[in-house]
Amino acid sequence: MKTLLRINGFILILCLNVACADSTEEAAQPVAEGATAAAADSTARDSGADATADAAKANGMLMPIDGSSLEAFDASLAEIKKNSTTTDYTTLENAIEYLLVYDLSAKRSRAKLAERLNGQTGQQVIERVESRRN
């Protein structure tokens, strides 16, 4: 049983690392050699706009989860998804799946887990899982 728990924990760590690696690889891609200074400047402006959009979407992780019912839980997760980056939301989904398995008080029930997460933000849920792993 301990081996299974360690393997599942390791898989979660890998998923979180892959999600983080995707965002750093995009930032590390160099500008093509044939690009002109004007194209590089345009790319920089576009990246600034993307960064602003991503910053606005990062606020989705600060939205509280409504766990009053399963329908409300799913609706609040959909709202968080709309206002979050894909990477952040994937990390939140992985954290919720982790808690479904390892939070013994939830008893693998999505409804019970929703009640336990009621009022917490997506960021708090992710931090909760990270603290459990350590």
mmCIF file of C-alpha atoms in Angstrom:
data_model
loop_
_atom_site.group_PDB
_atom_site.id
_atom_site.type_symbol
_atom_site.label_atom_id
_atom_site.label_comp_id
_atom_site.label_asym_id
_atom_site.label_seq_id
_atom_site.Cartn_x
_atom_site.Cartn_y
_atom_site.Cartn_z
ATOM 1 C CA MET A 1 0.000 0.000 0.000
ATOM 2 C CA LYS A 2 2.852 2.395 0.863
ATOM 3 C CA THR A 3 4.459 1.658 -2.481
ATOM 4 C CA LEU A 4 1.225 2.478 -4.297
ATOM 5 C CA LEU A 5 0.905 5.762 -2.387
ATOM 6 C CA ARG A 6 4.491 6.694 -3.213
ATOM 7 C CA ILE A 7 3.994 5.871 -6.893
ATOM 8 C CA ASN A 8 0.797 7.958 -7.069
ATOM 9 C CA GLY A 9 2.519 10.831 -5.272
ATOM 10 C CA PHE A 10 5.410 10.595 -7.710
ATOM 11 C CA ILE A 11 2.988 10.696 -10.663
ATOM 12 C CA LEU A 12 1.359 13.833 -9.247
ATOM 13 C CA ILE A 13 4.758 15.480 -8.839
ATOM 14 C CA LEU A 14 5.588 14.629 -12.439
ATOM 15 C CA CYS A 15 2.292 16.107 -13.652
ATOM 16 C CA LEU A 16 2.916 19.319 -11.727
ATOM 17 C CA ASN A 17 6.482 19.534 -13.042
ATOM 18 C CA VAL A 18 5.361 18.954 -16.637
ATOM 19 C CA ALA A 19 2.764 21.712 -16.315
ATOM 20 C CA CYS A 20 5.405 24.106 -15.004
ATOM 21 C CA ALA A 21 7.958 23.043 -17.630
ATOM 22 C CA ASP A 22 5.550 23.826 -20.478
ATOM 23 C CA SER A 23 5.347 27.470 -19.449
ATOM 24 C CA THR A 24 9.124 27.862 -19.048
ATOM 25 C CA GLU A 25 9.850 26.249 -22.431
ATOM 26 C CA GLU A 26 7.605 28.766 -24.176
ATOM 27 C CA ALA A 27 9.444 31.637 -22.513
ATOM 28 C CA ALA A 28 12.861 30.191 -23.409
ATOM 29 C CA GLN A 29 12.294 29.893 -27.186
ATOM 30 C CA PRO A 30 14.687 32.240 -29.027
ATOM 31 C CA VAL A 31 13.670 34.654 -31.763
ATOM 32 C CA ALA A 32 14.320 33.235 -35.269
ATOM 33 C CA GLU A 33 17.676 34.275 -36.773
ATOM 34 C CA GLY A 34 16.106 35.945 -39.826
ATOM 35 C CA ALA A 35 13.779 38.157 -37.776
ATOM 36 C CA THR A 36 14.201 41.886 -38.207
ATOM 37 C CA ALA A 37 14.389 44.329 -35.342
ATOM 38 C CA ALA A 38 10.862 45.518 -36.136
ATOM 39 C CA ALA A 39 9.511 41.980 -35.978
ATOM 40 C CA ALA A 40 11.316 41.390 -32.686
ATOM 41 C CA ASP A 41 9.841 44.639 -31.321
ATOM 42 C CA SER A 42 6.370 43.573 -32.481
ATOM 43 C CA THR A 43 6.829 40.197 -30.809
ATOM 44 C CA ALA A 44 7.872 41.902 -27.590
ATOM 45 C CA ARG A 45 4.728 44.067 -27.663
ATOM 46 C CA ASP A 46 2.571 40.991 -28.316
ATOM 47 C CA SER A 47 4.256 39.149 -25.458
ATOM 48 C CA GLY A 48 3.499 42.096 -23.219
ATOM 49 C CA ALA A 49 -0.159 41.884 -24.194
ATOM 50 C CA ASP A 50 -0.131 38.132 -23.582
ATOM 51 C CA ALA A 51 1.545 38.671 -20.219
ATOM 52 C CA THR A 52 -1.148 41.175 -19.279
ATOM 53 C CA ALA A 53 -3.870 38.731 -20.341
ATOM 54 C CA ASP A 54 -2.183 35.933 -18.374
ATOM 55 C CA ALA A 55 -1.914 38.190 -15.326
ATOM 56 C CA ALA A 56 -5.640 38.900 -15.558
ATOM 57 C CA LYS A 57 -6.365 35.185 -15.940
ATOM 58 C CA ALA A 58 -4.214 34.377 -12.901
ATOM 59 C CA ASN A 59 -6.937 35.979 -10.781
ATOM 60 C CA GLY A 60 -9.076 32.888 -11.377
ATOM 61 C CA MET A 61 -6.971 31.007 -8.835
ATOM 62 C CA LEU A 62 -8.024 33.614 -6.251
ATOM 63 C CA MET A 63 -11.743 32.996 -6.764
ATOM 64 C CA PRO A 64 -13.476 31.050 -3.961
ATOM 65 C CA ILE A 65 -14.849 27.598 -4.688
ATOM 66 C CA ASP A 66 -18.566 27.145 -3.989
ATOM 67 C CA GLY A 67 -18.960 23.718 -2.452
ATOM 68 C CA SER A 68 -22.546 24.123 -1.267
ATOM 69 C CA SER A 69 -23.662 21.544 -3.835
ATOM 70 C CA LEU A 70 -22.094 19.478 -6.582
ATOM 71 C CA GLU A 71 -23.683 21.684 -9.243
ATOM 72 C CA ALA A 72 -22.368 24.846 -7.573
ATOM 73 C CA PHE A 73 -18.949 23.202 -7.235
ATOM 74 C CA ASP A 74 -18.814 22.390 -10.951
ATOM 75 C CA ALA A 75 -20.082 25.875 -11.865
ATOM 76 C CA SER A 76 -17.449 27.581 -9.714
ATOM 77 C CA LEU A 77 -14.716 25.393 -11.239
ATOM 78 C CA ALA A 78 -15.954 26.370 -14.712
ATOM 79 C CA GLU A 79 -15.742 30.043 -13.730
ATOM 80 C CA ILE A 80 -12.233 29.529 -12.350
ATOM 81 C CA LYS A 81 -11.273 27.801 -15.605
ATOM 82 C CA LYS A 82 -12.494 30.778 -17.660
ATOM 83 C CA ASN A 83 -10.428 33.180 -15.559
ATOM 84 C CA SER A 84 -7.256 31.086 -15.255
ATOM 85 C CA THR A 85 -4.405 30.004 -17.444
ATOM 86 C CA THR A 86 -4.528 26.467 -18.779
ATOM 87 C CA THR A 87 -1.481 25.509 -16.727
ATOM 88 C CA ASP A 88 -2.929 26.854 -13.475
ATOM 89 C CA TYR A 89 -6.283 25.181 -14.022
ATOM 90 C CA THR A 90 -4.650 21.850 -14.897
ATOM 91 C CA THR A 91 -2.683 22.048 -11.653
ATOM 92 C CA LEU A 92 -5.926 22.718 -9.756
ATOM 93 C CA GLU A 93 -7.642 19.744 -11.443
ATOM 94 C CA ASN A 94 -4.691 17.515 -10.507
ATOM 95 C CA ALA A 95 -4.856 18.760 -6.916
ATOM 96 C CA ILE A 96 -8.586 17.981 -6.706
ATOM 97 C CA GLU A 97 -8.014 14.489 -8.127
ATOM 98 C CA TYR A 98 -5.230 13.966 -5.594
ATOM 99 C CA LEU A 99 -7.540 14.993 -2.733
ATOM 100 C CA LEU A 100 -10.287 12.671 -3.989
ATOM 101 C CA VAL A 101 -7.890 9.778 -3.528
ATOM 102 C CA TYR A 102 -5.852 10.803 -0.490
ATOM 103 C CA ASP A 103 -8.212 12.934 1.619
ATOM 104 C CA LEU A 104 -9.691 10.146 3.727
ATOM 105 C CA SER A 105 -12.522 12.326 5.055
ATOM 106 C CA ALA A 106 -13.775 12.819 1.478
ATOM 107 C CA LYS A 107 -14.080 9.032 1.097
ATOM 108 C CA ARG A 108 -13.565 9.412 -2.678
ATOM 109 C CA SER A 109 -16.856 11.299 -2.902
ATOM 110 C CA ARG A 110 -16.770 14.416 -5.071
ATOM 111 C CA ALA A 111 -19.730 15.861 -3.123
ATOM 112 C CA LYS A 112 -17.962 15.448 0.225
ATOM 113 C CA LEU A 113 -14.764 16.906 -1.180
ATOM 114 C CA ALA A 114 -16.746 19.872 -2.545
ATOM 115 C CA GLU A 115 -18.074 20.522 0.983
ATOM 116 C CA ARG A 116 -14.538 20.389 2.387
ATOM 117 C CA LEU A 117 -13.225 22.822 -0.236
ATOM 118 C CA ASN A 118 -16.145 25.261 0.109
ATOM 119 C CA GLY A 119 -14.838 28.836 0.374
ATOM 120 C CA GLN A 120 -11.231 27.980 -0.431
ATOM 121 C CA THR A 121 -9.530 29.484 -3.458
ATOM 122 C CA GLY A 122 -7.901 27.423 -6.178
ATOM 123 C CA GLN A 123 -4.512 28.587 -4.926
ATOM 124 C CA GLN A 124 -5.335 27.403 -1.387
ATOM 125 C CA VAL A 125 -6.321 23.966 -2.699
ATOM 126 C CA ILE A 126 -3.031 23.674 -4.604
ATOM 127 C CA GLU A 127 -1.055 24.801 -1.539
ATOM 128 C CA ARG A 128 -2.947 22.277 0.584
ATOM 129 C CA VAL A 129 -1.874 19.436 -1.697
ATOM 130 C CA GLU A 130 1.710 20.694 -1.837
ATOM 131 C CA SER A 131 1.869 20.843 1.986
ATOM 132 C CA ARG A 132 0.467 17.289 2.241
ATOM 133 C CA ARG A 133 3.169 16.006 -0.103
ATOM 134 C CA ASN A 134 5.916 17.563 1.999
#
